[in-house]
PDB file of C-alpha atoms in Angstrom:
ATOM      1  CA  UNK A   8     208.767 128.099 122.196  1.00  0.00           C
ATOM      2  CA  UNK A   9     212.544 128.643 120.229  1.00  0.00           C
ATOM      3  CA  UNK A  10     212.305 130.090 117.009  1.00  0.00           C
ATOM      4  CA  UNK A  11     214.510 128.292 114.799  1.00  0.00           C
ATOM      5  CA  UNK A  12     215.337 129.462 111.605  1.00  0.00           C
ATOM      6  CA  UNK A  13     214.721 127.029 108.895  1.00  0.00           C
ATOM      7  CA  UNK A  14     218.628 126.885 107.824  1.00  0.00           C
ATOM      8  CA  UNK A  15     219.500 125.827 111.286  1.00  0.00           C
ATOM      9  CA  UNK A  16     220.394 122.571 112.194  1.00  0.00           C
ATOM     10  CA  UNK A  17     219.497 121.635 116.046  1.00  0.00           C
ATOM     11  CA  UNK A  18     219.515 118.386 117.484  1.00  0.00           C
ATOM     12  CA  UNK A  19     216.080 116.652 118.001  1.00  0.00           C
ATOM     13  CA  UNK A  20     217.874 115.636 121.507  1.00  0.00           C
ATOM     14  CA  UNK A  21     218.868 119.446 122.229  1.00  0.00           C
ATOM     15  CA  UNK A  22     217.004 121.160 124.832  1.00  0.00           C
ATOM     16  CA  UNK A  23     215.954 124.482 123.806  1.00  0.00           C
ATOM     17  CA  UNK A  24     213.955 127.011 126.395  1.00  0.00           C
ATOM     18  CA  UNK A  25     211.117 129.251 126.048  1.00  0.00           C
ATOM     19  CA  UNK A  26     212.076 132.293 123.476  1.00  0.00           C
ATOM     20  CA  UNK A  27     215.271 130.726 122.224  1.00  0.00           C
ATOM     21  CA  UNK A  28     216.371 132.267 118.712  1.00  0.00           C
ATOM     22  CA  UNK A  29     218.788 130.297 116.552  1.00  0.00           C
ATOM     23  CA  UNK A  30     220.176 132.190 112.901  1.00  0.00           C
ATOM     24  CA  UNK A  31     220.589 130.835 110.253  1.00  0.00           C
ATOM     25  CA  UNK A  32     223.265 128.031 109.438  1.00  0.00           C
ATOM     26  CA  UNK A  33     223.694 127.624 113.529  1.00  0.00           C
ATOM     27  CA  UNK A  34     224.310 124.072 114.628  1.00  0.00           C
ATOM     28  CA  UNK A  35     223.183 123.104 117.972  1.00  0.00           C
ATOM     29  CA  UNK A  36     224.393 119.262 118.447  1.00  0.00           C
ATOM     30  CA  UNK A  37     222.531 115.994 120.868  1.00  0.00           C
ATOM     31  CA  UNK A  38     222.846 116.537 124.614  1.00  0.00           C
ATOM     32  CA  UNK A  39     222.625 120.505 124.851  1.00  0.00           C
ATOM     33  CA  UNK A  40     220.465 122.457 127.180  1.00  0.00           C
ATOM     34  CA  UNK A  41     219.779 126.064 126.237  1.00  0.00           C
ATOM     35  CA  UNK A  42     217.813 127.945 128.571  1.00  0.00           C
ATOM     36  CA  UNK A  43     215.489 130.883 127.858  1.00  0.00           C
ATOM     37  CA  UNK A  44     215.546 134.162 125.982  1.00  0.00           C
ATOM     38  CA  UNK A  45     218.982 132.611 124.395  1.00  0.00           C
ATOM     39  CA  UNK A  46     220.293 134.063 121.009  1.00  0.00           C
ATOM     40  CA  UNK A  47     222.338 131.740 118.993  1.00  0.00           C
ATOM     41  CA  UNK A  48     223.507 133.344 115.968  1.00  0.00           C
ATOM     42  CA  UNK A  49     224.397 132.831 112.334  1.00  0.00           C
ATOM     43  CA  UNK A  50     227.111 129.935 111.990  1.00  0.00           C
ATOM     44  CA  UNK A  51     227.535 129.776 115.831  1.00  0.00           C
ATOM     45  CA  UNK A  52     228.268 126.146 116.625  1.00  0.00           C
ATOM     46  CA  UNK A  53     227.828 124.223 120.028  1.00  0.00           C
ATOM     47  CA  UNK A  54     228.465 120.819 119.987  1.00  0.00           C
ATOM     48  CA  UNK A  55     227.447 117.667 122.967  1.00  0.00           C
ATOM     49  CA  UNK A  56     227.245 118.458 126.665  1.00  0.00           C
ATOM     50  CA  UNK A  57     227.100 122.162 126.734  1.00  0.00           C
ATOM     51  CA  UNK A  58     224.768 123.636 129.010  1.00  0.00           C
ATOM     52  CA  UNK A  59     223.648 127.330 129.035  1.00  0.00           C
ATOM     53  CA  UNK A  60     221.844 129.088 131.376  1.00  0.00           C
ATOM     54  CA  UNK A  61     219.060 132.037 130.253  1.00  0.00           C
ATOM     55  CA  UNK A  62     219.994 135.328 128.253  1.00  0.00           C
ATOM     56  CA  UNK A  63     222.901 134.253 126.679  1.00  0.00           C
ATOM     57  CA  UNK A  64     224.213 134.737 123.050  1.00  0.00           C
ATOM     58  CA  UNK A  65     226.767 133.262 120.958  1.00  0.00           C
ATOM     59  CA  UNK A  66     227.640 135.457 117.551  1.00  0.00           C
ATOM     60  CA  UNK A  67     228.617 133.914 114.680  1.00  0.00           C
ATOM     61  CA  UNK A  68     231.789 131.458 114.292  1.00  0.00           C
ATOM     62  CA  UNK A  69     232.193 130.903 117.951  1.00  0.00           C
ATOM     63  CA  UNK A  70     232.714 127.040 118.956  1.00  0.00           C
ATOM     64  CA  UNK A  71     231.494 126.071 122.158  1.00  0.00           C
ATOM     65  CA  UNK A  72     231.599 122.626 123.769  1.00  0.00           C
ATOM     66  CA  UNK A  73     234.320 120.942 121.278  1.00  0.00           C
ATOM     67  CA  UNK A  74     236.751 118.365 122.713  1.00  0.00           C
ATOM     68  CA  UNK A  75     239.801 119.138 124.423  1.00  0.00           C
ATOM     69  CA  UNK A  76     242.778 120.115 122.726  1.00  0.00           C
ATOM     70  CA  UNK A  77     244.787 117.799 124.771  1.00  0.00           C
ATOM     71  CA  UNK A  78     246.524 114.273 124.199  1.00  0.00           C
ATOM     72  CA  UNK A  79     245.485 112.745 127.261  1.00  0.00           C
ATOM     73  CA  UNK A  80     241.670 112.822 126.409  1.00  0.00           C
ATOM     74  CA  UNK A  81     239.801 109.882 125.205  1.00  0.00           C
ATOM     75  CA  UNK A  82     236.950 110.533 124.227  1.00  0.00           C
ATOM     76  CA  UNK A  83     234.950 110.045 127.461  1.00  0.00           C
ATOM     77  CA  UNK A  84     232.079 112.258 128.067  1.00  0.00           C
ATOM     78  CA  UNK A  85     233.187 115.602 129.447  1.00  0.00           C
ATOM     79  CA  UNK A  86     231.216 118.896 130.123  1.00  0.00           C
ATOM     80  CA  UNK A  87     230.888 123.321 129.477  1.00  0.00           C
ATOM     81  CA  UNK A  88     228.511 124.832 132.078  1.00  0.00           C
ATOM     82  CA  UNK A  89     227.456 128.620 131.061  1.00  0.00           C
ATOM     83  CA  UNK A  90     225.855 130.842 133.543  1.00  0.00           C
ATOM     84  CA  UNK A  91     222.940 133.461 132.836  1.00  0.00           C
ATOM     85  CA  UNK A  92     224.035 136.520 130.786  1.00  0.00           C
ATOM     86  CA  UNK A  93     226.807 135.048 129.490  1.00  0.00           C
ATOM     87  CA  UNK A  94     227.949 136.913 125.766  1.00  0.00           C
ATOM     88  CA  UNK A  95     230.058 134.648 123.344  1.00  0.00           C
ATOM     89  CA  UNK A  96     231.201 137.085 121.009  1.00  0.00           C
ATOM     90  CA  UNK A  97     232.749 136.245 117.334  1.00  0.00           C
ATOM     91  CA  UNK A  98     234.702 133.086 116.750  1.00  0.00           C
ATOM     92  CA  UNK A  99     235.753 132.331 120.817  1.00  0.00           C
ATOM     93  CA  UNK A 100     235.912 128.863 121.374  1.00  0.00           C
ATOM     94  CA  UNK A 101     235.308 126.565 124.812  1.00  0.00           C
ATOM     95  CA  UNK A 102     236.752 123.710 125.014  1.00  0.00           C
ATOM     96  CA  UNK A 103     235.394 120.493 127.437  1.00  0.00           C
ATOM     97  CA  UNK A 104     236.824 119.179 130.124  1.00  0.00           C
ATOM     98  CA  UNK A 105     238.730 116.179 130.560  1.00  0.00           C
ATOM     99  CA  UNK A 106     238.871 112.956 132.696  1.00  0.00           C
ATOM    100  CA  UNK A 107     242.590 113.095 133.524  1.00  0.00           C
ATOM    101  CA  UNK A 108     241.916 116.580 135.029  1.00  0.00           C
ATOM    102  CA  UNK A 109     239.865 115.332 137.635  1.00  0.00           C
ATOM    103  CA  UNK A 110     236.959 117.558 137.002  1.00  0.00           C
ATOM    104  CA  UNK A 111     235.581 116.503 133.339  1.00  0.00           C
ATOM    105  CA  UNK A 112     233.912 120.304 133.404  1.00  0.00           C
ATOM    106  CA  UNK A 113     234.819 123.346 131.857  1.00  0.00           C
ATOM    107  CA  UNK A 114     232.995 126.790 133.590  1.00  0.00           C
ATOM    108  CA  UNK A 115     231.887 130.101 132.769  1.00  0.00           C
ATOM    109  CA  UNK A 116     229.536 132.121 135.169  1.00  0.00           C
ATOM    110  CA  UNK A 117     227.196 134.186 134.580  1.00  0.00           C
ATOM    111  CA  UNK A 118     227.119 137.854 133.978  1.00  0.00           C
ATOM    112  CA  UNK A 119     230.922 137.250 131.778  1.00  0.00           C
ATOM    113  CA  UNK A 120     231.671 138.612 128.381  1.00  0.00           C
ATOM    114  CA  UNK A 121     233.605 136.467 126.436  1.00  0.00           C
ATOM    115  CA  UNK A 122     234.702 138.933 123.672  1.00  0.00           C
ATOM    116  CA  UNK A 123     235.916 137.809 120.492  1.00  0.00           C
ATOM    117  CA  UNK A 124     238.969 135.127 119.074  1.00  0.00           C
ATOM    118  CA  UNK A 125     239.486 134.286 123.108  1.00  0.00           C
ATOM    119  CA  UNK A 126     240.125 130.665 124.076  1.00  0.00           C
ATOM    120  CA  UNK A 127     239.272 129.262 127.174  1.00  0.00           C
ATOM    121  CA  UNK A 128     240.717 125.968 127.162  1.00  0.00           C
ATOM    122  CA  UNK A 129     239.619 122.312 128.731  1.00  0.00           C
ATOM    123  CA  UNK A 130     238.932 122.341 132.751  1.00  0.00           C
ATOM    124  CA  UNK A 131     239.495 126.136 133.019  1.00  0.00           C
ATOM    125  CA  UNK A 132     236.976 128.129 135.548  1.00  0.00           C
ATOM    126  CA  UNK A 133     236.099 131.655 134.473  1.00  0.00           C
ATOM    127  CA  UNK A 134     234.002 133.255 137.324  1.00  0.00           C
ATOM    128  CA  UNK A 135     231.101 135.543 137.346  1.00  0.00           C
ATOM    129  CA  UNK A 136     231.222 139.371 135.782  1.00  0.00           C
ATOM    130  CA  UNK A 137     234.102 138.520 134.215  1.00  0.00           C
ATOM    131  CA  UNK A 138     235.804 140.168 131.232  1.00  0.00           C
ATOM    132  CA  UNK A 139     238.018 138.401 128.695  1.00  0.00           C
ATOM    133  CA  UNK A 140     239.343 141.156 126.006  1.00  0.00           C
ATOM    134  CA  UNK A 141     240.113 140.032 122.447  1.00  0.00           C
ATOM    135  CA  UNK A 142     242.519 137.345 121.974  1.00  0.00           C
ATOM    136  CA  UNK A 143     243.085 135.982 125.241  1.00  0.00           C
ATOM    137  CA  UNK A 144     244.147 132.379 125.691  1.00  0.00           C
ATOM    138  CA  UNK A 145     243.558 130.796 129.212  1.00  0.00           C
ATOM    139  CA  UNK A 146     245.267 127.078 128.791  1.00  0.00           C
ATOM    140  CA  UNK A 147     244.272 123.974 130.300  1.00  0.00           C
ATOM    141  CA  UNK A 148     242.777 124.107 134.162  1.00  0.00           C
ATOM    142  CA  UNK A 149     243.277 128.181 134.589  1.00  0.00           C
ATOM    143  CA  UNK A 150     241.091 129.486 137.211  1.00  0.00           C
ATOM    144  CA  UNK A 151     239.224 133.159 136.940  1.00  0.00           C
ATOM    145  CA  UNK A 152     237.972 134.466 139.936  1.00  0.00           C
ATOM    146  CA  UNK A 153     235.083 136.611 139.958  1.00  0.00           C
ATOM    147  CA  UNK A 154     234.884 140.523 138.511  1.00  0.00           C
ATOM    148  CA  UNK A 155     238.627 139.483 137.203  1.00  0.00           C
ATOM    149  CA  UNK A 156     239.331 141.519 133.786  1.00  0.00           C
ATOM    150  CA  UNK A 157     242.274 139.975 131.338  1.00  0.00           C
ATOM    151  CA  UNK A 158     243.251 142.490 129.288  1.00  0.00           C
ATOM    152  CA  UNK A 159     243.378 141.741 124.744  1.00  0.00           C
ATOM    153  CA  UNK A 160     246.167 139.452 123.479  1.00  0.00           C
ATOM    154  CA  UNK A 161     246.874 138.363 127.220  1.00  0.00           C
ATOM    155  CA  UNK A 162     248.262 134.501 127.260  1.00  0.00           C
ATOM    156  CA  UNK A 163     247.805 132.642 130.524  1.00  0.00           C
ATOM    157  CA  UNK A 164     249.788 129.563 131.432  1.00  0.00           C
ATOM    158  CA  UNK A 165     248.171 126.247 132.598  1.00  0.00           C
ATOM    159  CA  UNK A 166     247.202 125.994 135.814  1.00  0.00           C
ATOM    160  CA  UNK A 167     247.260 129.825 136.641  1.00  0.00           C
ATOM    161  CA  UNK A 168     244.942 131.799 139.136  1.00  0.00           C
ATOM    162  CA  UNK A 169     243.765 135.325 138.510  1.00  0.00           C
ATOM    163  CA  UNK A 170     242.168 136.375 141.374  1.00  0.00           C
ATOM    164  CA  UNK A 171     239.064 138.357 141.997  1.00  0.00           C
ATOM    165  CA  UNK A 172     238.533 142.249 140.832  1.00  0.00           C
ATOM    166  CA  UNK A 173     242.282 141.584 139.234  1.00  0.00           C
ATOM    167  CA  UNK A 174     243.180 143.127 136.405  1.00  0.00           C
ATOM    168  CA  UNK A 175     245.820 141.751 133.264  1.00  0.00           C
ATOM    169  CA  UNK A 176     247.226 144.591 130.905  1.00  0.00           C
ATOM    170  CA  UNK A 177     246.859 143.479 127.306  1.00  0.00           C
ATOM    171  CA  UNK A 178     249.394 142.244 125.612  1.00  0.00           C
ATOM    172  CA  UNK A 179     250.738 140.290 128.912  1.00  0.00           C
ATOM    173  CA  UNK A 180     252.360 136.841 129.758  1.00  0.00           C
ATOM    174  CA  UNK A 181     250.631 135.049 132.409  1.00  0.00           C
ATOM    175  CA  UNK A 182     253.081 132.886 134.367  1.00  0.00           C
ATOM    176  CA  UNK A 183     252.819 133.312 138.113  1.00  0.00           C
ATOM    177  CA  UNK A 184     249.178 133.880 140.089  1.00  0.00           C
ATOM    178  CA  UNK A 185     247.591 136.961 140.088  1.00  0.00           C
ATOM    179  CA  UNK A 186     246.766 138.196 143.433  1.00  0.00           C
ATOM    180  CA  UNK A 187     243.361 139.609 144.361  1.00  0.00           C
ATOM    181  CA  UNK A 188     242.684 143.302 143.802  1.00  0.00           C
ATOM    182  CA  UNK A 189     245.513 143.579 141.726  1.00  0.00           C
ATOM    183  CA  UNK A 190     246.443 145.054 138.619  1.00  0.00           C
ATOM    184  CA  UNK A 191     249.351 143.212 136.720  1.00  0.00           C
ATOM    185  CA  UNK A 192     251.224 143.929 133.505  1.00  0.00           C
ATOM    186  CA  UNK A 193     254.376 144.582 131.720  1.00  0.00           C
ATOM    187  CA  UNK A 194     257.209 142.139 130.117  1.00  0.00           C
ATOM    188  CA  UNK A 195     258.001 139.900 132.609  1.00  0.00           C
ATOM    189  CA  UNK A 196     254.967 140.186 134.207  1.00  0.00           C
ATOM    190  CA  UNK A 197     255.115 142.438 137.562  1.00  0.00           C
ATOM    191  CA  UNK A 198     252.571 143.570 140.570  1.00  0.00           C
ATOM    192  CA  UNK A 199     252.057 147.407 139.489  1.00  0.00           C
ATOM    193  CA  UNK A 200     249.855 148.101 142.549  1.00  0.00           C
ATOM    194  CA  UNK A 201     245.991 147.615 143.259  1.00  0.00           C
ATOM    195  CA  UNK A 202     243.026 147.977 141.022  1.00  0.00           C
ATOM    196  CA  UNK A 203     242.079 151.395 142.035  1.00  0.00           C
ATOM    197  CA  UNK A 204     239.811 152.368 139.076  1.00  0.00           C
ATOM    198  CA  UNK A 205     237.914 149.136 139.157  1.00  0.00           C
ATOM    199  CA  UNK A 206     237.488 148.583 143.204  1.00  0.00           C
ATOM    200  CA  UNK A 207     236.172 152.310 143.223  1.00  0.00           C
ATOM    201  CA  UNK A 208     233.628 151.468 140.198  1.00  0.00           C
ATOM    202  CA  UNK A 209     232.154 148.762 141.967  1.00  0.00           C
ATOM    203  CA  UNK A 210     231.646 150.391 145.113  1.00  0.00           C
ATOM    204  CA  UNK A 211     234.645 149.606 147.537  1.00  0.00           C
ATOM    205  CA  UNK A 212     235.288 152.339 149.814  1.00  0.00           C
ATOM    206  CA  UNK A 213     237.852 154.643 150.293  1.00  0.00           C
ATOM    207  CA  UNK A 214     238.979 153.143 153.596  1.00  0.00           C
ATOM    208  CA  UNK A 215     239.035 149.422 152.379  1.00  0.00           C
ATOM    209  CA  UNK A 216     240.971 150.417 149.325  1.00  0.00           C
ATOM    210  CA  UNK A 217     243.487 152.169 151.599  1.00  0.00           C
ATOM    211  CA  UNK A 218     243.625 148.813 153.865  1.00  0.00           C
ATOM    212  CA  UNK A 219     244.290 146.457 150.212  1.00  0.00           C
ATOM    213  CA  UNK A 220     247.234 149.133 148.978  1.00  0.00           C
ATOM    214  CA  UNK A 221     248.570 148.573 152.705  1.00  0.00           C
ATOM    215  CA  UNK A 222     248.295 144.894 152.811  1.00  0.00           C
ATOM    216  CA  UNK A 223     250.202 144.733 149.386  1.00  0.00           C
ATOM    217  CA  UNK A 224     252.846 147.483 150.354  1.00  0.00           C
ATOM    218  CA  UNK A 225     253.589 144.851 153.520  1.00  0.00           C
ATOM    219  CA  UNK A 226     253.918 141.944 151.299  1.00  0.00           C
ATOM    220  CA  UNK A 227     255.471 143.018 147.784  1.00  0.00           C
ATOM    221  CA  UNK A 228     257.679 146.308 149.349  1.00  0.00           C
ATOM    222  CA  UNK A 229     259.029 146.106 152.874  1.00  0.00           C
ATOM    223  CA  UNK A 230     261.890 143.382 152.529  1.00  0.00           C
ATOM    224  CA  UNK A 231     260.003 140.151 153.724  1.00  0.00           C
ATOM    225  CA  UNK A 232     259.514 136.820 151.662  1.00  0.00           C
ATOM    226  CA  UNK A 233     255.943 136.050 151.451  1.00  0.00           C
ATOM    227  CA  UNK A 234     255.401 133.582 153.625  1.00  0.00           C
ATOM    228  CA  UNK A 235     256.801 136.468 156.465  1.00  0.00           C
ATOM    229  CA  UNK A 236     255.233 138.814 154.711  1.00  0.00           C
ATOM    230  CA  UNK A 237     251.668 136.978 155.060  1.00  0.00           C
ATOM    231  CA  UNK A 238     252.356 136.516 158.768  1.00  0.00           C
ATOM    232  CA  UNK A 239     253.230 140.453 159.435  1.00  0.00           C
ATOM    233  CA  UNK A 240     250.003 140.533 156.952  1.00  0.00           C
ATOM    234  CA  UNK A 241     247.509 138.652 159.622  1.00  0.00           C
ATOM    235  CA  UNK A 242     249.217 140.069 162.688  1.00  0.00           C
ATOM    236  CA  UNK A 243     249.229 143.637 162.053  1.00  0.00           C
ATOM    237  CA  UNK A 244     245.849 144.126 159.638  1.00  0.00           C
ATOM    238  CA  UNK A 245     242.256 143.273 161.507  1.00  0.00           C
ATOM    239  CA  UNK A 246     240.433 140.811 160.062  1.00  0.00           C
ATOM    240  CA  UNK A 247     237.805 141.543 157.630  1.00  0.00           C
ATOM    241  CA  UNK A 248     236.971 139.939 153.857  1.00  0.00           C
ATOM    242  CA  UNK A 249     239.803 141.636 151.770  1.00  0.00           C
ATOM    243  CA  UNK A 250     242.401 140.637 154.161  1.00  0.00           C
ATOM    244  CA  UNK A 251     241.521 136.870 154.499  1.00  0.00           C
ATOM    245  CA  UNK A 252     240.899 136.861 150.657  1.00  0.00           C
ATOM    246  CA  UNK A 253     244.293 138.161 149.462  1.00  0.00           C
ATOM    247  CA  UNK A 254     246.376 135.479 152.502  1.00  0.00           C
ATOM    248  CA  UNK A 255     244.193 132.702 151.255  1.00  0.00           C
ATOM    249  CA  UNK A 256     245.406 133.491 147.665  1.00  0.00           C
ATOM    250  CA  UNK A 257     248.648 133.788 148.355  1.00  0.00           C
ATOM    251  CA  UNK A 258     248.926 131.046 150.740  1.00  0.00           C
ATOM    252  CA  UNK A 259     247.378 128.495 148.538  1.00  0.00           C
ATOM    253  CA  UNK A 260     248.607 129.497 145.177  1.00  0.00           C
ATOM    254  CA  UNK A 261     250.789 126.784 143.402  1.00  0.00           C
ATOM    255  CA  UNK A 262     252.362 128.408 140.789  1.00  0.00           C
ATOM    256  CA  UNK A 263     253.507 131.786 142.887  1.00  0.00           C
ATOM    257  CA  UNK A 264     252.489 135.013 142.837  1.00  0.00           C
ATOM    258  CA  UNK A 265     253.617 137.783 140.163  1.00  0.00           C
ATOM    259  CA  UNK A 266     256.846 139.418 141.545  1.00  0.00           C
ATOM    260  CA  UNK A 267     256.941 143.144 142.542  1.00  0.00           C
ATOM    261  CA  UNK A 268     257.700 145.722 140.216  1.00  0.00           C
ATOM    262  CA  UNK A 269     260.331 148.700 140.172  1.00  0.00           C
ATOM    263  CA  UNK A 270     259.146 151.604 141.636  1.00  0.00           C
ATOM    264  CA  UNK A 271     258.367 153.072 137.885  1.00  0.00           C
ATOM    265  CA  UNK A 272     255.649 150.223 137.426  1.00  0.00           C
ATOM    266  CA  UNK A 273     253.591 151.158 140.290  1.00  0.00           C
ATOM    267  CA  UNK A 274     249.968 152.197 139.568  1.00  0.00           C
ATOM    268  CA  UNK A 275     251.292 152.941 136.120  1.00  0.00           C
ATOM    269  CA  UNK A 276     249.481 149.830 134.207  1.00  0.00           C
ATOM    270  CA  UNK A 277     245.384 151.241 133.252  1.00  0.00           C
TER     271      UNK A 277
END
């Protein structure tokens, strides 16, 4: 059973699950599914069509499930899906999705912190153990691929990829792809080598981390474009799930990947 504070206001059609706690002066709107052990606090707000898997919490002043800030929406009935563990922190907001996009969703997986002020805008996918810093804005239909980190004040262009165990410095531009394993930075944004603190905290090994550096020195620092540089990529490294991840990326990424950086940029962005 939810225990709902008496200056709440929740929906009679919301959903709430077992051990849900909602603060005071929350509003939880029609058409919302909660699920268990959920903490929705003080002046949190979450509006039609959200759905939230268990163990969440959203802190006070954070907006989830309002419409799209886009011209081309019309009201039609759009969705956020939240995964398990997911933390919402102070006055973040997640926008819907929309019909023109195609997908009508907006995602965040589980296991993500959402920390606070960050925007993740209509149709965007944010993947699992995910970290958005302070003040990050992800526009319209940005994807977030699993373990990614986006470092504080980062601002991500529409349609943008960030791929898995990447990494954004703070304060950053996002307006080419960033590749998987990655860590990115500076003003324009460059590749300043692979993410060598966070692979090795999440249990790569020493040899596999040698193979990504490798894969990347081939494609950012030994003359070729990329399309070349893919092919030296799948004919000179063995197969194995790094090295199909990183040519997949690259080879289906719309918007480009992040240029290389000078030689003073490499490995120097923490």
């Amino acid at each position: 059973m939810a225990n709902i504070h008496p200056l709440a206001t929740v929906s009679p059609n919301a959903k709430l699950g077992e051990n849900v706690e909602v603060g005071p002066y929350a509003f939880i709107d029609d058409n919302v599914v909660i699920g268990d052990n959920c903490k929705i606090h003080p002046h949190a707000t979450i509006y039609p069509y959200v759905t939230m898997g268990s163990g969440c919490q959203v802190f006070p002043g954070a907006v989830v499930g309002a419409v799209p800030q886009d011209l081309k929406f019309e009201g039609e009935v759009t969705y956020v899906e939240i995964g398990d563990n997911v933390t919402i922190r102070e006055c973040a907001t997640i926008n819907r999705g929309t019909k023109a996009s195609g997908k009508g969703v907006t995602k965040v997986g589980s296991n993500t912190l959402i920390m606070s002020y960050v925007h993740i805008a209509h149709d965007c996918r944010v993947g699992n153990h995910c970290i958005l810093v302070s003040y990050v804005g992800i526009a319209g239909e940005t994807e977030v691929d699993d373990w990614a980190i986006i470092g504080g004040s980062t601002v991500v262009h529409q349609f943008s990829h960030i791929g898995t165990h990447a990494m954004v410095g703070g304060g950053t531009a996002v307006n080419k792809d960033i590749p998987p394993y990655a860590i990115c930075g500076r003003t324009p944004i460059c590749f300043a080598g692979v993410n060598l603190v966070g692979l090795r905290r999440r249990g790569f090994e020493s040899d596999t981390i040698r193979t990504i550096k490798d894969i990347y020195d081939t494609i950012y620092y030994q003359g070729y474009n990329v399309s070349d540089a893919c092919s030296k990529v799948e004919a000179g490294f063995p197969q194995s799930v790094e090295r199909d991840t990183i040519l997949e990326f690259i080879r289906n990424s719309k918007r480009g990947i992040v240029r290389a950086g000078d030689s003073s940029t490499r490995g120097s962005i923490e």
